[in-house]
Every structure is written in structure tokens, then in C-alpha cells.
Coordinates of C-alpha atoms in Angstrom, one line a residue:
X1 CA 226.9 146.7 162.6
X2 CA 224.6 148.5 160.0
X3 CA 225.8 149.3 156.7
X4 CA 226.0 152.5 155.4
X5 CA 222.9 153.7 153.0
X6 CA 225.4 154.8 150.7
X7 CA 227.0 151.4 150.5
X8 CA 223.8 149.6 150.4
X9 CA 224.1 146.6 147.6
X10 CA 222.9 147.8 144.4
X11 CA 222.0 151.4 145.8
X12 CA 224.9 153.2 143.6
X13 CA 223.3 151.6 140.3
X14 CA 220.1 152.6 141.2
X15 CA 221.0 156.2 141.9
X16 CA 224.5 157.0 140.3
X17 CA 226.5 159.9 142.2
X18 CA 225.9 163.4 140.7
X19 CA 228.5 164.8 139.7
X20 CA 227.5 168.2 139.3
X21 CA 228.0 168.2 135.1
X22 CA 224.6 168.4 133.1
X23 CA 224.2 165.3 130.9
X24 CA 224.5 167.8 127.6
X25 CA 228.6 168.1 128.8
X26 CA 229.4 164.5 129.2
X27 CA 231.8 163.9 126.2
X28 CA 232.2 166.8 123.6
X29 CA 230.7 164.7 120.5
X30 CA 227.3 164.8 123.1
X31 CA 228.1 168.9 122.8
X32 CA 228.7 169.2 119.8
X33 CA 225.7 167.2 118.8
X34 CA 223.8 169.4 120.9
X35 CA 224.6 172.4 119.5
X36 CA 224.6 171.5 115.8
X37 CA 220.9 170.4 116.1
X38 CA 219.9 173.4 117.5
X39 CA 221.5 175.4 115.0
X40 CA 219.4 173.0 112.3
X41 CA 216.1 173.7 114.3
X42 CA 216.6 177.5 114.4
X43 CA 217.2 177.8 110.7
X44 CA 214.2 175.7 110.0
X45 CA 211.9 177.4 113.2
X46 CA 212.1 180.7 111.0
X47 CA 209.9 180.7 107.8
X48 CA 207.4 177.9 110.1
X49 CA 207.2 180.7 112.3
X50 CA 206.8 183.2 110.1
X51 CA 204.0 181.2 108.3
X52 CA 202.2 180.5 111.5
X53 CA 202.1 184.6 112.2
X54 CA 200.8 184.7 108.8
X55 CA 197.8 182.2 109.4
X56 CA 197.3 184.4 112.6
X57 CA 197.3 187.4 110.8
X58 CA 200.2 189.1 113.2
X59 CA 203.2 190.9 112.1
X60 CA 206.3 187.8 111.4
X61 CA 207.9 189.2 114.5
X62 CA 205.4 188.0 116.9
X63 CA 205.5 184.3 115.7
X64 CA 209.3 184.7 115.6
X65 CA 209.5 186.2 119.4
X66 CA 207.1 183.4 120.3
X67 CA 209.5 180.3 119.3
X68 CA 212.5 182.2 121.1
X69 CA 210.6 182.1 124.0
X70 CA 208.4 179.2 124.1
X71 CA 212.0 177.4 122.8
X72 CA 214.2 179.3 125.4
X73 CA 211.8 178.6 128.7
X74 CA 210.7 175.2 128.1
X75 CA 214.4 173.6 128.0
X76 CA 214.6 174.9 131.3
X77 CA 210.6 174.4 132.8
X78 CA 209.8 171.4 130.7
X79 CA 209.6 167.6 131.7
X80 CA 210.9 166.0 127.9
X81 CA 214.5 166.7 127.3
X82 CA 215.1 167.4 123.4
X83 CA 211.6 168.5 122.4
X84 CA 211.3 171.8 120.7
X85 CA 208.2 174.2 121.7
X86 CA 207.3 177.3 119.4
X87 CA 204.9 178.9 117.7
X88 CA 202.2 176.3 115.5
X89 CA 199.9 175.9 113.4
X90 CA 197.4 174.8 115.9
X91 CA 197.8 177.6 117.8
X92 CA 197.6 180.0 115.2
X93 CA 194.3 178.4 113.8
X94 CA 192.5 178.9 117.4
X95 CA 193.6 182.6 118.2
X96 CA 193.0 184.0 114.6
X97 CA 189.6 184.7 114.9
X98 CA 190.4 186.4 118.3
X99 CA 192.8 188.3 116.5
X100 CA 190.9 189.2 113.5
X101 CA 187.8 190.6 115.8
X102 CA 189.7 192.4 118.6
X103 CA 193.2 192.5 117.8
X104 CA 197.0 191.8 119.0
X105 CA 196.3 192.8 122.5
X106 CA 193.4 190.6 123.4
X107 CA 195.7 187.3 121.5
X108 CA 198.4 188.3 124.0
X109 CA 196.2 188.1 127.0
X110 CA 194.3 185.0 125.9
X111 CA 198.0 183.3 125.5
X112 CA 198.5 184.5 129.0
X113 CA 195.3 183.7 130.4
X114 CA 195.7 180.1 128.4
X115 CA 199.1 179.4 130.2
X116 CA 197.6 180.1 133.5
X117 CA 194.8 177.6 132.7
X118 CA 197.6 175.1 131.6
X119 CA 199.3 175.2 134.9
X120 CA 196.0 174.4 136.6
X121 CA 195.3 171.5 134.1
X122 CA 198.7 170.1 134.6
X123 CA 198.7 170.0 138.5
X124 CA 195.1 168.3 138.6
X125 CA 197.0 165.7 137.0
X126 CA 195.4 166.2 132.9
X127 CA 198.4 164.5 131.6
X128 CA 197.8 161.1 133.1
X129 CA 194.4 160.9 130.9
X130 CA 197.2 160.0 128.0
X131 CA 196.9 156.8 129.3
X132 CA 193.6 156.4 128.2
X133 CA 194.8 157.3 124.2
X134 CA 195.1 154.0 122.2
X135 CA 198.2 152.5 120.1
X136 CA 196.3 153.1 117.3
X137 CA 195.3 156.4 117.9
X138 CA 198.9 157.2 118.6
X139 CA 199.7 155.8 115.0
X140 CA 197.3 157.6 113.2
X141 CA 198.7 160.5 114.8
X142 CA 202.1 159.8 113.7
X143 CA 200.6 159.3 110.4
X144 CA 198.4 162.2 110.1
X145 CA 201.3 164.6 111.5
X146 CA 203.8 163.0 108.5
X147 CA 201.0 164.0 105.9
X148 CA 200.7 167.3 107.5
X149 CA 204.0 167.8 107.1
X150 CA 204.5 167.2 104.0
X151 CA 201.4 169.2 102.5
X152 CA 202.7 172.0 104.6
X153 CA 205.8 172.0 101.7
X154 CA 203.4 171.8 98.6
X155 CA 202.6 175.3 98.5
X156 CA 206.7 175.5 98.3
X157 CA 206.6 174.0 95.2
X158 CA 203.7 175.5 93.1
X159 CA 204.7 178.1 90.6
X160 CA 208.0 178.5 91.5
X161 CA 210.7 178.8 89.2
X162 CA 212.3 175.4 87.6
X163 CA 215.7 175.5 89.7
X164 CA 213.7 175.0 93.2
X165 CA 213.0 171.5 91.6
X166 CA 216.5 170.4 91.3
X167 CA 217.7 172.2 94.5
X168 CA 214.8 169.9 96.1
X169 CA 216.4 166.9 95.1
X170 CA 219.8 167.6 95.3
X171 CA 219.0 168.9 98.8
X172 CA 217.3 164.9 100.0
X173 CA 220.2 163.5 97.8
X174 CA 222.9 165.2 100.2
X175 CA 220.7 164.3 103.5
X176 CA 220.3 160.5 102.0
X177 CA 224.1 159.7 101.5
X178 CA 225.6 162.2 103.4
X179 CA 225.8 160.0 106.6
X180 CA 226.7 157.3 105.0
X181 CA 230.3 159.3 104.6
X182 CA 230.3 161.7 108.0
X183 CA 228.0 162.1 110.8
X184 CA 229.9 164.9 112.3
X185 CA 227.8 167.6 110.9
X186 CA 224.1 167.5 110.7
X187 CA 223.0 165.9 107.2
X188 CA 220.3 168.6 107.0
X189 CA 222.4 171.8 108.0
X190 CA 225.4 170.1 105.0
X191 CA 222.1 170.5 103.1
X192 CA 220.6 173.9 103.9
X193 CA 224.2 175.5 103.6
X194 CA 225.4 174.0 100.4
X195 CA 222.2 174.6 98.6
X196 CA 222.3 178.4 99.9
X197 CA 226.0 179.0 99.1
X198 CA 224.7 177.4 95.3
X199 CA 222.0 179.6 94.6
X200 CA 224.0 182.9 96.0
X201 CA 227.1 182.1 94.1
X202 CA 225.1 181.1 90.7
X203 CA 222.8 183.7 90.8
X204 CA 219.6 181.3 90.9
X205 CA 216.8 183.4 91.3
X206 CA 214.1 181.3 93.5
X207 CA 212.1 182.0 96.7
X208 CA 214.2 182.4 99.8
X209 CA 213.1 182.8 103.7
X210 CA 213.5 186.4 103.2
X211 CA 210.3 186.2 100.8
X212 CA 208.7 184.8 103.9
X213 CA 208.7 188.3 105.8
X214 CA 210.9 190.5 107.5
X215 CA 213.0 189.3 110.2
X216 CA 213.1 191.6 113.5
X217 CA 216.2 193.6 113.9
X218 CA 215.9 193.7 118.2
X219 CA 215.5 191.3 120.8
X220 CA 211.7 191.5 122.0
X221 CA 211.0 193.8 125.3
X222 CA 208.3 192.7 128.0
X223 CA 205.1 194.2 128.5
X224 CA 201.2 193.9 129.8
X225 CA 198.7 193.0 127.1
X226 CA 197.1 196.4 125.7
X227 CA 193.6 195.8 127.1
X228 CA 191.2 197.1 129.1
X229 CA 191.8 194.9 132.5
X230 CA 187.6 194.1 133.0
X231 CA 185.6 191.5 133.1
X232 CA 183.8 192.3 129.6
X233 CA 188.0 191.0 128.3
X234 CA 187.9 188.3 130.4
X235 CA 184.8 186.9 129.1
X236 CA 185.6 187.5 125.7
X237 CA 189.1 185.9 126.0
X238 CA 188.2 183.3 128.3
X239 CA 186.7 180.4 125.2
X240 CA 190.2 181.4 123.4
X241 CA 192.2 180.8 126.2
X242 CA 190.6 177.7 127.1
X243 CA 190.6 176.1 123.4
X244 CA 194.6 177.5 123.4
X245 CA 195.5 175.1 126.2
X246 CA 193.6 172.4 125.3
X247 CA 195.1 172.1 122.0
X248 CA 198.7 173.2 123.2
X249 CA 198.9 170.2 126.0
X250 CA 197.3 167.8 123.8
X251 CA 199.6 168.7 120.9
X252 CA 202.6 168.3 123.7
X253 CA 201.7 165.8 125.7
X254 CA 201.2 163.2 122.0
X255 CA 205.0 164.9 121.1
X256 CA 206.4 163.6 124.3
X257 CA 205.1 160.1 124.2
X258 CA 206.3 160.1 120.5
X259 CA 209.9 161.4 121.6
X260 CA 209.5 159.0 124.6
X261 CA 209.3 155.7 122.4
X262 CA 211.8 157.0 119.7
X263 CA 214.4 157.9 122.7
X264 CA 213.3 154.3 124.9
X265 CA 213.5 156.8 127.8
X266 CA 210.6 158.2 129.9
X267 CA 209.3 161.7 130.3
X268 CA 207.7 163.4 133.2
X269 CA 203.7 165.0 131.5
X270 CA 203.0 166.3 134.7
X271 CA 206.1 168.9 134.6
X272 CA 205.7 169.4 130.9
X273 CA 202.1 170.3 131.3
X274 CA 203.0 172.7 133.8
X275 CA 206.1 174.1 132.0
X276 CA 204.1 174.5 129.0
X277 CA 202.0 177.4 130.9
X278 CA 204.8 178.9 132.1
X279 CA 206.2 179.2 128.8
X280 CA 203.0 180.8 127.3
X281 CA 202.7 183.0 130.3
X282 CA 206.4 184.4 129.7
X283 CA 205.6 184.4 125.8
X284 CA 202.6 186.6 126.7
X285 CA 204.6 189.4 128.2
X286 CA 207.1 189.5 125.8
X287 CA 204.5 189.7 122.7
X288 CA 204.2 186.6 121.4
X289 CA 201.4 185.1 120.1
X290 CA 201.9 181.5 122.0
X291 CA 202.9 177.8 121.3
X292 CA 203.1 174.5 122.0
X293 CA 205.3 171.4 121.0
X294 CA 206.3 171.7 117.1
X295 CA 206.5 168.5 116.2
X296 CA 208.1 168.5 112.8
X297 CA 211.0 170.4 114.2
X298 CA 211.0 168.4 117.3
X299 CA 211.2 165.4 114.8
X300 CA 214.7 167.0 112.8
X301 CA 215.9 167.5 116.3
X302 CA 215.5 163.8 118.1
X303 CA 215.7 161.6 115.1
X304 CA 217.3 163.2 112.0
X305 CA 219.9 165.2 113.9
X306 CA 219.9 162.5 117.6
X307 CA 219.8 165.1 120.1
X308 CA 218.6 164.1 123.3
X309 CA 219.4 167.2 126.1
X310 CA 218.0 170.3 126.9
X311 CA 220.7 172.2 125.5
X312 CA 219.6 171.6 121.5
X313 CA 216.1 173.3 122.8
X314 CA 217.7 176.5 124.0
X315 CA 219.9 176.9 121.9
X316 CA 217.4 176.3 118.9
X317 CA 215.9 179.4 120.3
X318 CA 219.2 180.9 121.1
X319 CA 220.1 180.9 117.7
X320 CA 216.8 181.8 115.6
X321 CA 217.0 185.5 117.5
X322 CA 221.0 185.7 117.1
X323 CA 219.9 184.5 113.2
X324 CA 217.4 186.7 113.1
X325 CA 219.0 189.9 114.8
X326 CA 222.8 189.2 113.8
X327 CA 223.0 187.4 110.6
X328 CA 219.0 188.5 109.2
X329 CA 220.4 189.8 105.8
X330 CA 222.2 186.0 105.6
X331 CA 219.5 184.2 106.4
X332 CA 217.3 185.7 104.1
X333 CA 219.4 184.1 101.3
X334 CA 218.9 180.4 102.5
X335 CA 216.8 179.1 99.7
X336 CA 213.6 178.0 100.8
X337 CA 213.7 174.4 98.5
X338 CA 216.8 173.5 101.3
X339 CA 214.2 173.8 104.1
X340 CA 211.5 172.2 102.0
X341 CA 213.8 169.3 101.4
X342 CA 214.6 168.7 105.3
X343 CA 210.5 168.7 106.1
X344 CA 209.7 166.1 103.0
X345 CA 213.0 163.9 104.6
X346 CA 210.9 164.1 108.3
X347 CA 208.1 163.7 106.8
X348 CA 209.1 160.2 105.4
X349 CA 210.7 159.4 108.4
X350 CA 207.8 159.9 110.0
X351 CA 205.4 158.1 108.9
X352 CA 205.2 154.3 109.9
X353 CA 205.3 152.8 107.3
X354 CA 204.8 149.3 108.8
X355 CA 201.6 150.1 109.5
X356 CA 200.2 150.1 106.3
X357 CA 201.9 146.6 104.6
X358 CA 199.8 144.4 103.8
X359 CA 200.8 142.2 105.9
X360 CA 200.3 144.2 109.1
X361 CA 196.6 145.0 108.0
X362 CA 195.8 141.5 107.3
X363 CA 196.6 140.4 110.9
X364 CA 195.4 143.6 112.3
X365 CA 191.7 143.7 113.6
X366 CA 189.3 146.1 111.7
X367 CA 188.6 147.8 114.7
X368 CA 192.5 148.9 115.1
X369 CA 192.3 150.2 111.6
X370 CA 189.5 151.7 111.5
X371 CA 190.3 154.1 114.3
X372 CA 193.8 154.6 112.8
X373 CA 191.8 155.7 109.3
X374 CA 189.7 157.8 111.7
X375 CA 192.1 159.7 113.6
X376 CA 194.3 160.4 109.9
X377 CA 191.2 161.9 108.3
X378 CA 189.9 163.7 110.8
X379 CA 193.4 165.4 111.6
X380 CA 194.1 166.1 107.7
X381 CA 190.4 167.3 107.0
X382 CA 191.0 170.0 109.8
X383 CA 194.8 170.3 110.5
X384 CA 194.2 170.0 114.0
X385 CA 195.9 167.0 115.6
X386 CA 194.2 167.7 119.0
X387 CA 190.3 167.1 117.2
X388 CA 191.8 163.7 115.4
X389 CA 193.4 162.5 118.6
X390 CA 189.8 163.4 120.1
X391 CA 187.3 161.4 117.8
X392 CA 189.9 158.7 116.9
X393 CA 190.0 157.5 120.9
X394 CA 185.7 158.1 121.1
X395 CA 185.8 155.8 118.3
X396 CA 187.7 153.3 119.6
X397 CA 186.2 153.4 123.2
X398 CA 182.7 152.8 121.0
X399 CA 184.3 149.8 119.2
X400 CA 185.9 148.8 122.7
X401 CA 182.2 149.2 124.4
X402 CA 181.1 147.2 121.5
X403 CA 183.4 144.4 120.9
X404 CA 183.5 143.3 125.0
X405 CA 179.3 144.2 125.3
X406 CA 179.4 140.8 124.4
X407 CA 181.8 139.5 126.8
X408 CA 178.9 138.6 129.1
X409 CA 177.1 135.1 129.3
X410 CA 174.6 133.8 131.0
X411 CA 173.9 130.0 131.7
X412 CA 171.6 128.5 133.3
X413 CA 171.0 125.0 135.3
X414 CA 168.6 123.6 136.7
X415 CA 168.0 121.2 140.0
X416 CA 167.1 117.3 139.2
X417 CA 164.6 117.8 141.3
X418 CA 163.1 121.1 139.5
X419 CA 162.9 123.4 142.4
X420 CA 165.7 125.7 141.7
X421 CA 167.6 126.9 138.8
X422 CA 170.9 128.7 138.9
X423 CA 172.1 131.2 136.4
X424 CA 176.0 131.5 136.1
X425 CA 177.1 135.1 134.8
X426 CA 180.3 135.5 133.2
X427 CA 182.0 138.9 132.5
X428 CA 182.4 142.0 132.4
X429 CA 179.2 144.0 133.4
X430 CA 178.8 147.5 132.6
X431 CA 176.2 149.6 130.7
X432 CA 177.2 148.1 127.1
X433 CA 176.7 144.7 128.5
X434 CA 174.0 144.7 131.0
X435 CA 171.6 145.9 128.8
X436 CA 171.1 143.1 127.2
X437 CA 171.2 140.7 130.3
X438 CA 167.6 140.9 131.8
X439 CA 166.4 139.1 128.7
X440 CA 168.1 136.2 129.3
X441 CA 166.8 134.5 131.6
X442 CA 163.3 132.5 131.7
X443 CA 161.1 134.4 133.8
X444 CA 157.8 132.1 133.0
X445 CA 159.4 128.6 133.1
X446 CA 161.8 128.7 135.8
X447 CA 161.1 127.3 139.6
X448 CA 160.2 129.9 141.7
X449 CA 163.9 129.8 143.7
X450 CA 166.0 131.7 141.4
X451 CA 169.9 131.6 142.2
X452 CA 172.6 133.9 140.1
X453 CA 175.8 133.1 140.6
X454 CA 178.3 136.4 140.2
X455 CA 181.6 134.4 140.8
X456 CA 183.2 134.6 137.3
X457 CA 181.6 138.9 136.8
X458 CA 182.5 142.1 137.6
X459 CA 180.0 145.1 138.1
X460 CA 181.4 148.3 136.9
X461 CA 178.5 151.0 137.3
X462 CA 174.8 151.7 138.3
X463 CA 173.8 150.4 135.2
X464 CA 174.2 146.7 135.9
X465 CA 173.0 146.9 139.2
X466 CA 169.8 148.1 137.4
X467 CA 169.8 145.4 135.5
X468 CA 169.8 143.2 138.4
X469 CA 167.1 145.0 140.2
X470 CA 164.7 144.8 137.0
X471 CA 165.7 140.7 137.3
X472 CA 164.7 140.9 140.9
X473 CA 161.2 143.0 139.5
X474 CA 160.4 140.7 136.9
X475 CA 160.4 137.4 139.1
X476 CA 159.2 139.4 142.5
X477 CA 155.8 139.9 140.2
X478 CA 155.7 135.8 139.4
X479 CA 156.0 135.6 143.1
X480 CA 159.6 134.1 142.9
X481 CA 162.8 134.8 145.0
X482 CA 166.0 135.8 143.9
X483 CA 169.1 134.7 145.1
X484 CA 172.7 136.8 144.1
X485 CA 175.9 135.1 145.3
X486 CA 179.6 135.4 144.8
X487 CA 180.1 139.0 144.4
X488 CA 183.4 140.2 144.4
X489 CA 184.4 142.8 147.5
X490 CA 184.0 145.8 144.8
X491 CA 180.7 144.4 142.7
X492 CA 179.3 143.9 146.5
X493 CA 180.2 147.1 147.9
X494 CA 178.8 149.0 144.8
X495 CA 175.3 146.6 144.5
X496 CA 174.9 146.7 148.4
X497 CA 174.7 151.1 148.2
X498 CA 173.0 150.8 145.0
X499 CA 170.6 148.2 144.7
X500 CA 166.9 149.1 145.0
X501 CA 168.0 152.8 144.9
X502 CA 167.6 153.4 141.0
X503 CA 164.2 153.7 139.9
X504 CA 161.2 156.0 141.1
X505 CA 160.3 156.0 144.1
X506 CA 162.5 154.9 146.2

């Protein structure tokens, strides 16, 4: 007699019975966590957001309506749980110029247009190309993002009165030791309310997020894009568009790994690339000038305030529009040294540290480093973590196609009796490595039967099967023959449809 699937040994701890309750409702500390992060990431989302409309050159409400949205959608479209998506910096640095030349209504339709191209990127499967982005690349971008992060609070913290200085401190003092006497309540949201009710009940006189702009009084309507719908918009749009969901999936894609090795859980890039059009597109027709994964505010959600469900996402949107709408002439009192304190505390949580003792970068190859250095400069000289992620793995695929271009050997031996020689190639053959291959063999001295033995090698492209043909070429005109032997299935296959079919002529 068969046993039931559902009984099947070890099938219940493989795949637990639903229950029907989402994983943010499993005990109410789990809830409660939830929902005070979210609260923390919406009262740090506004003056980022209003910042980032700045840089755009919109009105604050359009950044603002952006991070409700992009916030709101993705916890429910996305494929990482506790990752916050808003309005950027990125973003905003891509679709100014667009902006400045044409307007609001040709950004909105580029946002839309660039979440309809990120949908297409994510189903032809452009998330799985993460693969290919080194550990050191990844660390350097970690790195960069913590520098970024903290220079973004410098301009907090030039001529400003004296008291933002102490409320700085006392604000990292309270999230330092706070824990170490409750964990109830967020450290950062003990911080941003004590500081506030301090300066309001003093009288302290320093810049608050309501110097930041003005926050919207209404929830934001949807609409179509004011443009002419012709193809004179589409093709002025289209490079905007394009250069938007580049940066936005790249930007999202490095924030979920991150959040995937802080959390030790996985996260499914396929869905988030996907759910991050969506979100654009819905941010589109609601005014919004677009977003991707804000990693700063992702970081005071998963590690400073350890939520880990979708609810701390919506709700961080949730709240900055019930902030913004309800409570606007309250929030516009929270000083802006308490948020400054809560970025320089992720910021220095956020950098990996380890990577730069000593220690570490004596046993590390210069190669690693190098491309770590790389990948931090290049992100800090432009404030674009997409570029830096970009020339920081071209530079380590160069050192890569470098360091292993050397990989291949050739030996030769030949017969007692002097009428054969045979060449033993070992390796990895490709077009770093083969190029130096056909001059190392002895195409004057040796017998004229010539044997090369391909057991220990690989051949990767048409490059090394040139290479072989131009051996063949240079001992056909001495009159000797060439023997090739123990070629792998996949070098055979590819030297069998290749060989002789590379040069003129043929």
C-alpha cells in the first residue's frame, strides 16, 4: 500500500502546512517590529525625498508621491521581503536633464516608459547576470554606498547653528546605548522623537525637515503623462527611459543581494526586476518622478531596526503620506541633526570594516583590492553606484583574463627514435591564452609528425581554434602533419564546426 504524499518522510519539513497567516502576524513582537520600522523609514524617507526632487528640479511633492508609491507597490509586487524602494538619487541624476529640457510631463512618461522596459529586462532573465558581479565588487559597493551616505549628511552640518552639533551627538549617543537597555522601540525613532520634543520644548532654533520644502496636504490622484502621444516623445524619452531602468535594476538587484547576506535568506531577482517596473509604471500615473531600491533606508530597516516582512515596506510608505497629509505641521518640527544622526549610525554600520585591516589586505591578492579601490572611486567620483558596479567587474574580468592567460602550458617530448614529437597542452584556452600559444612550439626543429595532446585543456571560443589552425599553417608549409588528440566532447564539438573556417577564403 502507497503512502500518502502528504505523509511522505520528510515532506512536511520540506514544505511546512500554510496556514493561511502572513509571516509579518506570527507572534506580535514580529508586528510590532514591523510596524515600528516602518514608522522609522517614513520619518527618514521625507527630507531624502524631498532632496532627491530637489536634484531633479521637481516640486517636493513629486519625490514624496514617488516613495509612497514605489514603497506601497513593491511590498506587494517585489521578490525581497524588507527592502524599501522610493525615490533616489540615481534616479534623480538620470531624469534631470530630461526634466530641465522638456519638463514634468516628458519625466513622467520616461518613468513609465522605463518601467515597461524593466519588466522586459526582468523576464529575459537580466537579474541572473548578478552572478557574474564579483565579492569584491560587491564590497566596494558596500563601501562606496557607506561613504555616500555619509557625505550625503555633510551639507547637514555646514553653517548651521552650534546646537545641531550637540543634538548630533546626543542623537548617536541615544541609538549607541539605547539597546543596550530596551529593544522594544526602535533606537533610531527613541532618537528622532526625543531630539524633536528637545528642540520644540527649548526653543532651539536649527534647521528642521520643514526647511527641506513643503509637504503635500492630499493624497496624489492618477493621470496620463501631459505629452504629445508621437513618436518625436518617444524618441526623445526613449535614452531616458532606458538609462532609468538600467540604473534602477542595477541599484535593486546589488540592495537585494546585500539584504540577502545580512538576512542569510534568499530572494527571488527575477520577481523583483519585474516588480520594480510595475512600481515605476504605477508611480508614472500617479506623478511621480520614479525610483528604485534606497539603500540607506533599506539599511535602517533590515539591520538597525531587524525588520524582515513586507509589512515594514508598506507601511513605511503608509505612514510618510499619513505624516505628510495628517501630522505635516509635526513633522516639520523634527530636527533635521536627529535624521542626520540615524544616516552617520548606517553609514558606520555599513561599511565593512574588515575589509580594510591590515591584516585582511595583507592576505588579500592585489587584484581583489584593486578592483574594490576601483569600484569605491568610481561610485564616489560620480555618485552613481550602477557606473562603479560597471567598471569595478570590467576591471576584474581584465585582471581575471590576465591572471589565468597564463594558465596555459605547453610541453613538449620527443620520440627516442626522433620521428615524432608530442606537445602536451594544459589549460584553459580562450582568446587571453591562445594568443600566445602558436609561438611555442618549434616549427624548424621538430620531426615532421607533429602530435598535440588536448587531454589536460579546454577550448572556450573561435579564438583558440585559430590558434590551432595557424599551428596546423605553420607546419603544413614545412611539409609536416599535425596530429590533435584528446579533445574533450565540447572542445571537439566546437574545433570540429570551426576549424579551417576562420581565415580568408574559406
Amino acid at each position: 500500500m502507497s503512502t500518502p504524499l502528504s505523509q511522505a518522510p520528510g515532506l512536511r519539513a520540506r514544505f511546512p502546512k500554510y496556514t493561511g497567516k502572513p509571516d509579518w502576524l506570527a507572534s506580535p513582537k514580529v508586528f510590532r517590529t514591523e510596524v515600528l520600522a516602518g514608522l522609522v523609514v517614513a520619518l527618514a524617507l521625507i527630507p531624502e525625498a524631498i532632496s532627491f526632487s530637489i536634484i531633479a528640479g521637481v516640486d517636493p511633492a513629486v519625490g514624496l508621491f514617488a516613495s509612497f508609491t514605489m514603497a506601497v507597490v513593491i511590498s506587494v509586487v517585489g521578490g525581497r521581503k524588507a527592502m524599501i524602494s522610493a525615490a533616489t538619487g540615481a534616479i534623480a541624476l538620470v531624469i534631470a536633464p530630461l526634466n530641465n529640457e522638456y519638463g514634468l510631463g516628458h519625466l513622467i512618461a520616461a518613468v513609465i516608459l522605463g518601467g515597461l522596459i524593466q519588466i522586459v529586462l526582468g523576464a529575459l532573465g537580466v537579474a541572473k547576470l548578478m552572478r557574474f558581479v564579483p565579492r569584491s565588487v560587491m564590497v566596494g559597493f558596500v563601501n562606496a554606498l557607506a561613504i555616500l551616505i555619509f557625505m550625503a549628511q555633510v551639507p547637514e552640518m555646514r553653517d548651521v547653528p552650534w546646537a545641531v552639533y550637540p543634538l548630533i551627538i546626543g542623537g548617536l549617543a541615544l541609538m549607541i546605548f539605547t539597546p543596550k537597555l530596551t529593544t522594544v522601540v526602535p533606537a533610531p525613532l527613541i532618537a528622532i522623537i526625543t531630539l524633536t520634543v528637545i528642540t520644540i520644548a527649548a526653543g532651539i532654533a536649527v534647521p528642521t525637515v520643514g526647511d527641506k520644502g513643503e509637504l503635500p496636504s492630499s493624497l496624489p490622484v492618477p493621470g496620463l503623462p501631459d505629452v504629445p502621444f508621437t513618436m518625436d516623445t518617444l524618441t526623445t524619452i526613449a535614452p531616458y527611459a532606458f538609462a532609468f531602468a538600467l540604473v534602477g535594476l542595477m541599484e535593486s538587484l546589488m540592495t537585494a543581494k546585500l539584504v540577502d547576506d545580512i538576512t542569510d535568506t534568499h530572494s527571488n531577482k527575477t520577481r523583483e526586476s519585474i516588480g520594480q517596473g510595475i512600481a515605476n509604471i504605477v508611480t508614472g500615473f500617479f506623478g511621480g518622478m520614479g525610483g528604485c531600491a534606497m539603500i540607506g533606508q533599506t539599511m535602517i530597516n533590515v539591520k538597525t531596526s531587524g525588520a524582515r516582512t513586507r509589512l515594514s515596506t508598506f507601511l513605511a510608505g503608509s505612514f510618510l503620506m499619513v505624516l505628510c497629509v495628517v501630522f505635516g505641521p509635526v513633522v516639520s518640527d523634527i530636527p533635521m541633526a536627529a535624521l542626520v544622526a540615524v544616516m552617520i549610525l548606517v553609514s558606520v554600520a555599513t561599511f565593512d570594516w574588515h575589509s580594510i585591516q591590515p591584516k585582511t589586505l595583507k592576505r588579500m591578492p592585489l587584484g581583489e583590492t584593486t578592483v574594490m579601490v576601483v569600484t569605491v572611486a568610481c561610485v564616489v567620483a560620480t555618485h552613481n553606484l550602477a557606473i562603479g558596479v560597471v567598471v569595478g567587474s570590467i576591471t576584474a574580468m581584465v585582471i581575471f583574463a590576465k591572471r589565468v592567460a597564463h594558465l596555459a602550458e605547453v610541453s613538449g617530448v620527443v620520440d627516442p627514435d626522433g620521428n615524432q614529437v608530442v606537445y602536451a597542452v594544459t589549460g584553459e584556452l580562450f582568446f587571453a591564452s591562445s594568443n600566445d600559444l602558436v609561438y611555442q612550439f618549434d616549427y624548424k626543429g621538430d620531426p615532421d609528425d607533429v602530435v598535440i595532446d588536448l587531454t589536460d585543456a579546454h577550448i572556450w571560443d573561435a579564438s583558440s581554434v585559430a590558434a590551432l589552425d595557424a599551428i596546423e599553417t605553420k607546419y603544413a608549409d614545412r611539409g609536416k602533419k599535425v596530429t590533435i588528440i584528446g579533445l574533450n566532447e565540447p572542445s571537439a564539438e566546437m574545433h570540429d564546426k570551426l576549424a579551417g573556417q576562420l581565415t580568408a577564403g574559406h
